[in-house]
Coordinates of C-alpha atoms in Angstrom, one line a residue:
Chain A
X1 CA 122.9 192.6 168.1
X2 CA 120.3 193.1 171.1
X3 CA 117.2 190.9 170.4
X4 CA 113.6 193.0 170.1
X5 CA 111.3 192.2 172.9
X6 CA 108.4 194.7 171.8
X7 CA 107.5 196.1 168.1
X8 CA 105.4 198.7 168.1
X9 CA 104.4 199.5 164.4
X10 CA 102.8 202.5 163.3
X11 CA 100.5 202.7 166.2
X12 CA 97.3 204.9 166.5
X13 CA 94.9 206.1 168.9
X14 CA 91.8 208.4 168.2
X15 CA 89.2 209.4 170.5
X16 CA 86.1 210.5 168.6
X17 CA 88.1 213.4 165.9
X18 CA 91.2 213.7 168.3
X19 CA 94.0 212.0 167.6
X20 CA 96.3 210.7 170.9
X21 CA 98.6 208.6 169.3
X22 CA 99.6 209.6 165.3
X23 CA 101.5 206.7 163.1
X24 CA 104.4 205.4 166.4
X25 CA 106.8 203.0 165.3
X26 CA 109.2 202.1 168.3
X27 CA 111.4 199.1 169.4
X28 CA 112.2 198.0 172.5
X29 CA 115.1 195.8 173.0
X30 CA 115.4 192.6 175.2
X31 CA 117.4 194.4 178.9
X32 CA 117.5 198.2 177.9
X33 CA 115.9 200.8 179.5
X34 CA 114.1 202.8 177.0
X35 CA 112.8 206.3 178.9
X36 CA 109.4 208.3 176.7
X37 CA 109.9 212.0 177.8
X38 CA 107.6 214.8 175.8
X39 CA 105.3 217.4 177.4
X40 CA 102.1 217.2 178.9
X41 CA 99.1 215.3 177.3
X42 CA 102.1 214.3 174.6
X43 CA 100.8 210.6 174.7
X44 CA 102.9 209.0 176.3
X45 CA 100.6 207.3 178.8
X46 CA 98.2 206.2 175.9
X47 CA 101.3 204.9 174.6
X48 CA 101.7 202.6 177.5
X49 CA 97.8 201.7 178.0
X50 CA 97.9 200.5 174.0
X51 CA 100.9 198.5 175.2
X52 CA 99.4 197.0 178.3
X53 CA 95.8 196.5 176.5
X54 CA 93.3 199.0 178.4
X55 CA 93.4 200.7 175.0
X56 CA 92.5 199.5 172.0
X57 CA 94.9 201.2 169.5
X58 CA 92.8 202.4 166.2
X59 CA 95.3 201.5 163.8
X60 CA 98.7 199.4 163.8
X61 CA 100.3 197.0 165.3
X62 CA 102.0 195.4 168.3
X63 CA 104.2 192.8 168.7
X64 CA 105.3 191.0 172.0
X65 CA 108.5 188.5 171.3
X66 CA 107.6 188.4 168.0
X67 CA 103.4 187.8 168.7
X68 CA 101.0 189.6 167.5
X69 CA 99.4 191.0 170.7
X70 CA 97.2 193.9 169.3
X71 CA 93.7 192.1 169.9
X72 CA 94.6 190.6 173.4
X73 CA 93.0 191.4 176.3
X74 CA 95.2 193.2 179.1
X75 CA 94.8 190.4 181.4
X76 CA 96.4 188.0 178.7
X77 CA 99.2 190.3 178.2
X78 CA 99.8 190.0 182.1
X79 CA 100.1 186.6 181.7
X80 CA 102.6 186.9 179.0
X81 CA 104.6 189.2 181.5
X82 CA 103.9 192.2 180.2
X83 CA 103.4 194.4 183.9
X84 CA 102.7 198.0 184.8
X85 CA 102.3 200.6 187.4
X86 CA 100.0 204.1 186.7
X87 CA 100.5 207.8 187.2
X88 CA 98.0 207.6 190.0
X89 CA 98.8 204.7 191.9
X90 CA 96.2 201.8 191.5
X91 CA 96.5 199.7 194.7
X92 CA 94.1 197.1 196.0
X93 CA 93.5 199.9 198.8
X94 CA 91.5 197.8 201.4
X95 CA 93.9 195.3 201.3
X96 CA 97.5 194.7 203.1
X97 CA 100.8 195.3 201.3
X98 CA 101.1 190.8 201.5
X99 CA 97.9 190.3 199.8
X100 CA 98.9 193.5 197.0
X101 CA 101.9 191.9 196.1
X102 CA 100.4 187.9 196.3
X103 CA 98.0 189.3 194.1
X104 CA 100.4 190.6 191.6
X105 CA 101.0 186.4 191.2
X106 CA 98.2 185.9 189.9
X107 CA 99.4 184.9 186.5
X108 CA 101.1 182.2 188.2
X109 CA 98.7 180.4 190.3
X110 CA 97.8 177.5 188.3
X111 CA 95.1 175.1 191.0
X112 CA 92.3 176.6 191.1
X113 CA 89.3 175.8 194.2
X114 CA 89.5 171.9 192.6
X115 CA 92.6 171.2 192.4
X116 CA 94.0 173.4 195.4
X117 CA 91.3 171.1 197.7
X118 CA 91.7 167.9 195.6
X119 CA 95.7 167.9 195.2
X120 CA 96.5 170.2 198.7
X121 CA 100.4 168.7 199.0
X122 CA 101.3 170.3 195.9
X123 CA 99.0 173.2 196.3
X124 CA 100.4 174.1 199.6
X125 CA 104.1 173.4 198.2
X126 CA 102.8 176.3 195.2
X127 CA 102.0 178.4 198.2
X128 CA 105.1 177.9 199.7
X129 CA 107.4 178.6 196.3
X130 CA 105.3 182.1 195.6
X131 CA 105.5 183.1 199.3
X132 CA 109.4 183.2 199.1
X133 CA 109.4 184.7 196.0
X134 CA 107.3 187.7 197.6
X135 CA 109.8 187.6 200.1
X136 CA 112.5 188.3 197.8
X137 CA 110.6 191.0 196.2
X138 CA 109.4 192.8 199.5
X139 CA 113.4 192.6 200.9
X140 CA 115.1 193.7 197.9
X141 CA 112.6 196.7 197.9
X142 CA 112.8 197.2 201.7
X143 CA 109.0 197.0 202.7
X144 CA 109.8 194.7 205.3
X145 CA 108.2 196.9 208.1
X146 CA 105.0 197.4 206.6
X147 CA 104.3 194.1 204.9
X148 CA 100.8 193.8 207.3
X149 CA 99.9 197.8 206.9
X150 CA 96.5 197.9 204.9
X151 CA 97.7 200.2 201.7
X152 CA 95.1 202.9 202.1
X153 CA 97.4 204.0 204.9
X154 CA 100.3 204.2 203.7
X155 CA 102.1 207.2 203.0
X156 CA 102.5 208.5 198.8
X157 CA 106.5 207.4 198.2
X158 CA 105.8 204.0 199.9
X159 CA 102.4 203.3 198.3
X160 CA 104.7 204.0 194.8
X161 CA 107.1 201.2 195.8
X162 CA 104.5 198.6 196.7
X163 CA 102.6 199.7 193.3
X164 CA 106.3 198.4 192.1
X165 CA 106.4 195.2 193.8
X166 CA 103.2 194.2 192.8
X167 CA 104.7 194.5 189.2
X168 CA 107.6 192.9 190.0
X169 CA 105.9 189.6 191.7
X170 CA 103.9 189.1 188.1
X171 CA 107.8 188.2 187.0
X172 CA 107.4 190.4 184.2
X173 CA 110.0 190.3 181.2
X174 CA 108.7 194.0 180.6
X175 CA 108.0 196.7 183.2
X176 CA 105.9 200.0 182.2
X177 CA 106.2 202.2 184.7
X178 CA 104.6 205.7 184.5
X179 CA 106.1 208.3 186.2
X180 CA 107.2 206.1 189.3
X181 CA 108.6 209.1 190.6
X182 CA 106.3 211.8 190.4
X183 CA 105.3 213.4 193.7
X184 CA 108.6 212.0 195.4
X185 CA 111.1 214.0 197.4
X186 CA 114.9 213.6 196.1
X187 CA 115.7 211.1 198.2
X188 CA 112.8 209.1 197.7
X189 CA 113.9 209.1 193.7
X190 CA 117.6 208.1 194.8
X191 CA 115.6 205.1 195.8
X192 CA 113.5 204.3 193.1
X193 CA 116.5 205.5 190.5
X194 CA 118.4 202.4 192.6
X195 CA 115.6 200.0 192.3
X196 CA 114.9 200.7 188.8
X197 CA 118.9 200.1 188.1
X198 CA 118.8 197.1 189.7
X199 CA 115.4 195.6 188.6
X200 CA 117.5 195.9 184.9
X201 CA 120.6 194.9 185.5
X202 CA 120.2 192.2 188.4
X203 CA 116.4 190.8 187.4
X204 CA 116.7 191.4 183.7
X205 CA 113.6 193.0 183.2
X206 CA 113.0 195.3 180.3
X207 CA 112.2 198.8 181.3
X208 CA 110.2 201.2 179.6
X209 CA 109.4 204.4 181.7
X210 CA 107.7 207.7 181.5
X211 CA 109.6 210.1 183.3
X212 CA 109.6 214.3 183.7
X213 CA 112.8 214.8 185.8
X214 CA 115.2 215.0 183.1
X215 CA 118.3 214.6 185.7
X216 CA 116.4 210.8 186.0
X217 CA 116.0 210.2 182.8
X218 CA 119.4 211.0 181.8
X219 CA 121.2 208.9 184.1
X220 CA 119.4 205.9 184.0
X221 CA 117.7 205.1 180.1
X222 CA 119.7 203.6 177.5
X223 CA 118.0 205.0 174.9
X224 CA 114.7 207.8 174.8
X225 CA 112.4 208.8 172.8
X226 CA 110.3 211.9 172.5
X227 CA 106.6 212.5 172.3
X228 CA 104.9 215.4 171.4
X229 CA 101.1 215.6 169.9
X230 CA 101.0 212.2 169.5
X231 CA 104.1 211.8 167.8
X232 CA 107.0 210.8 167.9
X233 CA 109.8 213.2 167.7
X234 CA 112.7 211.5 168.0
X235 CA 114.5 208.6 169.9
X236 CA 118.1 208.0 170.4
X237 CA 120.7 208.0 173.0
X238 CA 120.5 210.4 176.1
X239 CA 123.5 212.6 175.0
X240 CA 122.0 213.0 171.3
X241 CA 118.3 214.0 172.9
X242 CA 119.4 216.4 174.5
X243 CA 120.9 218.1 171.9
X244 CA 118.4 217.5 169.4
X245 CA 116.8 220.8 168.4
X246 CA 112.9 219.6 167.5
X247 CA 113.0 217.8 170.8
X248 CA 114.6 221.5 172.5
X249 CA 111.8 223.3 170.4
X250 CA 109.2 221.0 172.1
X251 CA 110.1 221.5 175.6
X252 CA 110.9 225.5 175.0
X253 CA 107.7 225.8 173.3
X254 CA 106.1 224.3 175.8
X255 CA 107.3 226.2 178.6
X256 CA 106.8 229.4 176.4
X257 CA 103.1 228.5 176.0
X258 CA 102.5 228.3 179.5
X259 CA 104.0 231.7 180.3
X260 CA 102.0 233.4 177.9
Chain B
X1 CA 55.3 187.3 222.7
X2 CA 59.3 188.7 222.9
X3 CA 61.4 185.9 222.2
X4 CA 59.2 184.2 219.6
X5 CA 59.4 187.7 217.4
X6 CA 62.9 188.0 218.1
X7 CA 63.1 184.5 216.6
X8 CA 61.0 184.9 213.3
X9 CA 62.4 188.5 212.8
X10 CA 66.3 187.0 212.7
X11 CA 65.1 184.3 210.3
X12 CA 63.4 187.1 208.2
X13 CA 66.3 189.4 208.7
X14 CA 68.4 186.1 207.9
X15 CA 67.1 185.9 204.4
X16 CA 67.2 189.3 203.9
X17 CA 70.6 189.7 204.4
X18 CA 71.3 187.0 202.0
X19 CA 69.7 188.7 199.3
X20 CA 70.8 192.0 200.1
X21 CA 74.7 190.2 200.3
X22 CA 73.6 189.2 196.4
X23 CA 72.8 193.0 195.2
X24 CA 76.2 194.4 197.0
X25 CA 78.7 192.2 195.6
X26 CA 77.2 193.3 192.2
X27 CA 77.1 196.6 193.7
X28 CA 80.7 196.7 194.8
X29 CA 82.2 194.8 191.3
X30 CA 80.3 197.1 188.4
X31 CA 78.7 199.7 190.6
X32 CA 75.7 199.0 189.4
X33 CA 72.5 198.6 191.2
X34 CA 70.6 195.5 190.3
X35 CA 66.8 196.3 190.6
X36 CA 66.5 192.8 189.0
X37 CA 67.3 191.3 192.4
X38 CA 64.3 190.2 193.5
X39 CA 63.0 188.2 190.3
X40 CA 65.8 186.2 191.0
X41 CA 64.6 185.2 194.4
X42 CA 61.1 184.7 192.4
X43 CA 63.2 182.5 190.1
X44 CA 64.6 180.6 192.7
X45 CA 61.2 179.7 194.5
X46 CA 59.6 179.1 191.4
X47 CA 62.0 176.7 190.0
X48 CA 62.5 175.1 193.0
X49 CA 58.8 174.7 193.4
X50 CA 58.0 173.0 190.0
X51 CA 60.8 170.2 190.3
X52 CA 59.3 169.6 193.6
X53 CA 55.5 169.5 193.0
X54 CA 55.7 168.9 189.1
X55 CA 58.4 166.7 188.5
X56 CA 58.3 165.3 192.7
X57 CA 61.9 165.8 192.7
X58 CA 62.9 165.5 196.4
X59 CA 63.8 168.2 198.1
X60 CA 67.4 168.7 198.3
X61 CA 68.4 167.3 194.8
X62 CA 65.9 170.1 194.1
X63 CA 67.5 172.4 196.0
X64 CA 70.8 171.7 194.1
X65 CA 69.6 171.6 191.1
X66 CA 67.9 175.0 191.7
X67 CA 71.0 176.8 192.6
X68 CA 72.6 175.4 189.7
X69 CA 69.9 176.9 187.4
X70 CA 69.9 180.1 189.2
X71 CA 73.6 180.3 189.1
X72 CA 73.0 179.3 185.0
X73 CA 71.3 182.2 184.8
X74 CA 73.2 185.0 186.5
X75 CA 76.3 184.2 184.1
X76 CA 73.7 184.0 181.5
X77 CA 72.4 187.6 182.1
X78 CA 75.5 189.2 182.4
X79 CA 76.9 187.8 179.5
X80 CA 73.9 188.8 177.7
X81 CA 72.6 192.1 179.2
X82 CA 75.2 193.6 181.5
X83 CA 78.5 192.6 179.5
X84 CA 77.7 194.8 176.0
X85 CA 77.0 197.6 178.4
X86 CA 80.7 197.8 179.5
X87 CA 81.6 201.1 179.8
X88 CA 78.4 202.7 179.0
X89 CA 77.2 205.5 181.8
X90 CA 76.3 203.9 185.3
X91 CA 72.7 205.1 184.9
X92 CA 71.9 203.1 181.4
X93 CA 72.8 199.4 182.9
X94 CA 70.8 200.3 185.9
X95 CA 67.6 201.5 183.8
X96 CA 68.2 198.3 181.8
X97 CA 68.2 196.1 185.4
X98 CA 64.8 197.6 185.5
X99 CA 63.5 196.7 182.6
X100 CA 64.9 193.4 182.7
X101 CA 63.4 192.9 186.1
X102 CA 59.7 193.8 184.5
X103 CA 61.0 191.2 181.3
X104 CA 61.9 188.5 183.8
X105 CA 58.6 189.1 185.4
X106 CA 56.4 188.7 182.8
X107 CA 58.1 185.4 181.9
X108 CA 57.1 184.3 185.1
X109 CA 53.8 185.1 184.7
X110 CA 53.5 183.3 181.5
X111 CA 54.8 180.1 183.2
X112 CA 53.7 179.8 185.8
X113 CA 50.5 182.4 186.5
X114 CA 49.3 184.2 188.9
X115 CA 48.1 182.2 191.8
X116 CA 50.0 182.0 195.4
X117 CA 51.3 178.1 195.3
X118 CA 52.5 177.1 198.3
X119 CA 55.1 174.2 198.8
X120 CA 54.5 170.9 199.7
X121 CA 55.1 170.3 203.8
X122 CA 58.7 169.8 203.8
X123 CA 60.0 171.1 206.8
X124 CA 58.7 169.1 210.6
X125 CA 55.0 171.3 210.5
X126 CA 54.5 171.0 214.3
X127 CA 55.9 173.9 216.0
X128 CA 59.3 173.7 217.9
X129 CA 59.5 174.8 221.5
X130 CA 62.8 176.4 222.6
X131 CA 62.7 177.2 226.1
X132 CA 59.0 177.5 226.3
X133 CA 58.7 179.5 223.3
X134 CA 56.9 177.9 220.3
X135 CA 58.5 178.6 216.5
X136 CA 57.4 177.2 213.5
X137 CA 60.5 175.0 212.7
X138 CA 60.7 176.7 209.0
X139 CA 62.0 180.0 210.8
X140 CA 64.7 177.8 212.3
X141 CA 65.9 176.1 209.7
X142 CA 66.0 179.3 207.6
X143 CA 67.9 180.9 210.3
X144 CA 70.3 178.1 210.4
X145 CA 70.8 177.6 206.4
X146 CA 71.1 181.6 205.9
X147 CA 73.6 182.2 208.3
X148 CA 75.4 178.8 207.0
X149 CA 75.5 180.4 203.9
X150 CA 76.8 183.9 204.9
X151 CA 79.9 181.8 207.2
X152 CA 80.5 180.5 204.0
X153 CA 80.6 183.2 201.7
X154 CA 82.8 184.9 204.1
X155 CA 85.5 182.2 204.4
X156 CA 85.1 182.4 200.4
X157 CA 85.8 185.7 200.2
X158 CA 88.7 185.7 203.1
X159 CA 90.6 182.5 201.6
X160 CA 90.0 181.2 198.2
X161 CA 91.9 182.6 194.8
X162 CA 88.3 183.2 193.7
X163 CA 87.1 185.3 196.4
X164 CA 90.0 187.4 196.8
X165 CA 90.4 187.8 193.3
X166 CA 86.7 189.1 193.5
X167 CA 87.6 191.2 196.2
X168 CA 90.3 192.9 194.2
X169 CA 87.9 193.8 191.0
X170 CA 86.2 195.3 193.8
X171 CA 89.0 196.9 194.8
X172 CA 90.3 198.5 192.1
X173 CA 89.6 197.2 188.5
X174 CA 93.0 198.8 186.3
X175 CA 95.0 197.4 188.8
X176 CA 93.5 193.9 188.8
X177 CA 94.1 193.9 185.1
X178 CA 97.4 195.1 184.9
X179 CA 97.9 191.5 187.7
X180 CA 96.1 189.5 184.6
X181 CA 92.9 189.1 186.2
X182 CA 90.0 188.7 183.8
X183 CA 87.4 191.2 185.2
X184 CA 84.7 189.8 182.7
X185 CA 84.9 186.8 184.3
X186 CA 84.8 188.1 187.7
X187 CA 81.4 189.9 186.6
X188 CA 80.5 186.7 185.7
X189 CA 80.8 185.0 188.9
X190 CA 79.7 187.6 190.8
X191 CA 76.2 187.4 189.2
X192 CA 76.1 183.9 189.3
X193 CA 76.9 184.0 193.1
X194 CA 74.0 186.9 193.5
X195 CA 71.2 184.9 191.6
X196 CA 72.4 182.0 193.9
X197 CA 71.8 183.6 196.8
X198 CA 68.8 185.3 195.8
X199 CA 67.4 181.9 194.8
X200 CA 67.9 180.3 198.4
X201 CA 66.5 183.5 199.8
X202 CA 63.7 182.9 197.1
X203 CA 63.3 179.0 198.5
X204 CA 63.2 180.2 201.9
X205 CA 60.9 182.8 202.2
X206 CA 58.3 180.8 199.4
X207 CA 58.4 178.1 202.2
X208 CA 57.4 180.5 204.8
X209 CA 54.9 183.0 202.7
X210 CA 53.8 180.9 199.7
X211 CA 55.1 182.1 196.1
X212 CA 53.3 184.3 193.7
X213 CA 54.8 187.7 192.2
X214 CA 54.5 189.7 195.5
X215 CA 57.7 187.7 196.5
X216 CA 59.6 189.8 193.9
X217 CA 58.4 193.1 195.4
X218 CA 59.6 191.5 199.0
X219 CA 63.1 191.3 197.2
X220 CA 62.6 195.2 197.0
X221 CA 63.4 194.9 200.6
X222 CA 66.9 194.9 200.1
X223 CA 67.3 198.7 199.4
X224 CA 66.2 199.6 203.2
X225 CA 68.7 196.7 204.0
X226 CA 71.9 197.7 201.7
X227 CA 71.2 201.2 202.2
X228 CA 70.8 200.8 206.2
X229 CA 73.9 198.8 206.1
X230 CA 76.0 200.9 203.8
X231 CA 76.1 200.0 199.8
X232 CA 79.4 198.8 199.2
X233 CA 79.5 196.9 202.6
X234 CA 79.1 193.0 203.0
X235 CA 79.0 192.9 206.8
X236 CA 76.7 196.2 206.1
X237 CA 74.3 194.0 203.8
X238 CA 74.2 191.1 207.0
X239 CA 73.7 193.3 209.6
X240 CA 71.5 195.6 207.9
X241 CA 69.2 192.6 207.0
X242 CA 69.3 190.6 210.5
X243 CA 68.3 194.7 211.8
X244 CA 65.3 195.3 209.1
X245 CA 64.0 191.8 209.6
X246 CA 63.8 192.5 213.7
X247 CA 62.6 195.7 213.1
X248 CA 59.7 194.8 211.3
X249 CA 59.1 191.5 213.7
X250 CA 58.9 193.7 216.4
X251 CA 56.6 196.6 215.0
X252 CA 54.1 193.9 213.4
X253 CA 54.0 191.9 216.4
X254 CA 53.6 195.3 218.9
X255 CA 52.4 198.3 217.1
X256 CA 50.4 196.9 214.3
X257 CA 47.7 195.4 216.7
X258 CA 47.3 199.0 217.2
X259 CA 46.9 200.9 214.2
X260 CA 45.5 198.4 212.8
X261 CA 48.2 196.9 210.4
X262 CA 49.9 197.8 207.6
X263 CA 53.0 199.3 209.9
X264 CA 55.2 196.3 209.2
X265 CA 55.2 196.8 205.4
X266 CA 56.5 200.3 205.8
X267 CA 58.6 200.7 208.3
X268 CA 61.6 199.2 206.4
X269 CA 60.7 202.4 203.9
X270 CA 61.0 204.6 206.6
X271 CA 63.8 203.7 207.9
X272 CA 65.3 204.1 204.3
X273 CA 64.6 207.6 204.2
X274 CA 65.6 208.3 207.6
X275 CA 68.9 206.6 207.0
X276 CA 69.0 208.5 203.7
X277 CA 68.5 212.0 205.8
X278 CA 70.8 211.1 208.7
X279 CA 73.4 209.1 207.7
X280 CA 73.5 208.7 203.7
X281 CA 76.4 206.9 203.6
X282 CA 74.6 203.7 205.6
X283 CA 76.4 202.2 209.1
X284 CA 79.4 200.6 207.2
X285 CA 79.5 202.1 204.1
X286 CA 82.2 204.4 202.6
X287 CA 81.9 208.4 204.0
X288 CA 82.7 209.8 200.4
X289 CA 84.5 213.0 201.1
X290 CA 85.1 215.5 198.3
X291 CA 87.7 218.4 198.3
X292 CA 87.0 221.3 197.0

């Protein structure tokens, strides 16, 4: 049996009388790829800001390798390795795609000003370890030409991937990522789909993704579950989603809703 | 005539871009406008005054200890003041800046009245002659300790954790958190590094002018400055100050003899409203453009 990485039990999120998140109970297993799909303003990206700490749920609990996380601030859940990327990339804009990513170690630089002047051999030798580990990161997801570009200039897709490595570079054991590939043409997704297959199977990072292309999300979750008005609607394997008629209801009614 | 107002106005400008440096990190971290800027250079002076004259500290264990209470009391008032207002509207933590400029203020009254006290002579009183110009030597060493100070802050900001860290709260504040930066504590320091500034500004200028409350008011100064230099700029904030403190050198050493005086105290103002007209967005600062 897989081991649970993150227990999410019966979660809530209100804002004044409306109600984001409704009673979510949802496991995440250690190396899976768990996909949340449901229709706009479902909460699903509440779902991942209650999990990453920029929300503070209203009711229930969450638990991080068995911890009780609920109350901790989101930079304390970074430093557990909990990491994350947004819907509308957040980039340190005015800086280049090195310093992004260095910053995304954060979490593991331990000398501060006194100790980085007082002990420099083994400060520089920290340097040295977290510079090749950006390295790694910026090859495997083939920045490598614009690793001294400021971000602010970079075009949409790329800016996505660097959001990514900045992620990656915290060492996370899990990755939220929402919607990393919204706004991308289809060969741009082949890339990310790629990346996101290998962060998984060759890192061991534990996935969780918001996703809308439904050719995506079939191909590459282990397991999804289904949003809708703050609930959840189901969760299960890709074949049985799509099959599932409250989930087919959802999306129909959806696009029905829309037309009218 | 030339060079020795070109002299005094860089030390002036200097200081002024020092303090102005103070209100746009705050600026740039919380986006909030600290009107309480310049009771911390009164803060400064004042403290810095009484260990000196009361308790005949010397003058740079004075100095130290100064900074130290300054920097006490910028992590002191954001925990305080500015931290419970975390995510309240923009608009409430800068009304409450105000008020507690006016609260800060009136402490300072209480302690330590309303008489202009001057510092003991500490700098060399004879003037210095450069070239066969003649400056008081407390314009020079102003000159040289404020733009030691900005060299520093900048290597701060370019190359320690700390500064960059700063730098990327600036930056983008979701994103630093989702890294694990605290942002709290980046508030933190960043008001502790304003009131620390302010302070040496507040040392500075009390050494030149003498303290009493009208220092505070001179701390006002820094709007024309920041706003001049562009408000979420730090090389805006030093070379709108070295520009505002020339400015007014030059206009109260040439133009006041002529109207009689009074020019040098607004022009600063005036220049804030014509920077406001022409170029809102100040020399460095950020062109916002909105599509519609």
């Amino acid at each position: 049996m897989q081991q649970e990485l993150l227990v999410v039990e019966n979660l809530s999120l209100h804002f004044g009388g409306v109600a984001a998140l409704t009673n979510i109970d949802l496991t995440v297993r250690k190396g899976e790829i768990l996909a949340i799909i449901g229709p706009n303003g479902a909460g699903k990206t509440s779902f991942l800001n209650c999990i990453s700490g920029l929300y503070r749920p209203s009711g229930g609990r969450i638990f991080f390798e068995g911890r009780d996380i609920t109350r901790l601030s989101p930079h304390r859940r970074a430093a557990l390795g909990i990491a994350r990327t947004f819907q509308n990339i957040e980039l340190f804009k005015h800086m280049t795609v090195l310093d992004n990513i260095m910053l995304g170690r954060h979490v593991h630089l331990r000398s501060g000003i006194l100790a980085g002047g007082i002990y420099w051999g083994l400060a520089q030798k920290e340097e040295v370890r977290h510079r090749r580990r950006v390295e790694e990161i910026i090859d495997f997801l083939e920045i490598e030409f614009i690793r001294n570009r400021v971000v602010g200039s970079l075009s949409y897709g790329l800016q996505k991937r660097v959001e990514l490595a900045r992620a990656l570079a915290l060492e996370p054991k899990l990755l939220l990522l929402d919607e990393p590939m919204a706004g991308m043409n289809v060969e741009e997704k082949e890339d990310m789909a790629r990346f996101i297959l290998d962060i998984a199977e060759e890192w061991g990072v534990t996935l969780v993704l918001i996703e809308h292309d439904m050719g995506v999300v079939m191909d590459l979750s282990d397991r999804v579950a289904v949003f809708d008005f703050g609930r959840k609607i189901a969760e299960g394997l890709p074949e049985e989603i799509k099959q599932n008629p409250r989930v087919v209801e959802a999306y129909l009614g959806g696009q029905l809703a829309e037309e009218a | 005539m030339f060079w020795q107002l070109l002299l005094t106005g860089l030390a002036i400008g200097s200081i002024y871009a020092l303090v102005a440096l103070g209100f746009v990190l705050i600026y740039k971290a919380s986006g909030c406008l600290n009107f309480a800027q310049g009771e911390f250079l009164l803060l400064g002076a004042y403290v810095a005054l009484t260990l000196v004259t009361t308790y005949k500290v010397p003058f740079l264990p004075a100095v130290i200890l100064t900074l130290a209470v300054a920097a006490l009391a910028g992590l002191v008032v954001e925990r305080l003041v500015l931290r419970p207002l975390i995510g309240e509207p923009v608009i409430s933590v800068i009304m409450v800046t105000l008020g507690l400029s006016a609260l800060m203020r009136g402490i300072f009254q209480a302690l330590w009245g309303t008489d202009t006290r001057v510092f003991p002579p500490i700098f060399p009183q004879e003037p210095v002659s450069l070239g066969g110009v003649s400056v008081s030597a407390v314009y020079l060493w102003s000159l040289g300790l404020a733009v030691l100070l900005l060299l520093l802050l900048s290597l701060f900001f370019k190359f320690t954790t700390t500064g960059i860290v700063m730098r990327a709260v600036a930056d983008d504040q979701q994103a630093a958190l989702s890294v694990g930066i605290s942002v709290k504590r980046v508030f933190g320091i960043t008001w502790a590094i304003a009131a620390v500034v302010a302070a040496v500004g507040g040392i500075l200028l009390g050494n030149i002018n003498g303290v009493n409350a009208s220092l505070a008011s001179l701390g006002l100064k820094v709007l024309p400055v920041v706003i001049l230099g562009g408000l979420e700029s730090v090389p805006g904030a030093v070379v709108g100050g070295f520009v505002i403190g020339l400015i007014e050198s030059f206009v109260g050493g040439y133009l006041d003899p002529l109207v009689g005086g009074g020019l040098r105290e607004v022009v600063p103002f005036v220049i804030l409203l014509l920077v406001l007209l022409v170029r809102p967005y100040g020399l460095f600062g950020e062109e916002i453009i909105e599509r519609v």
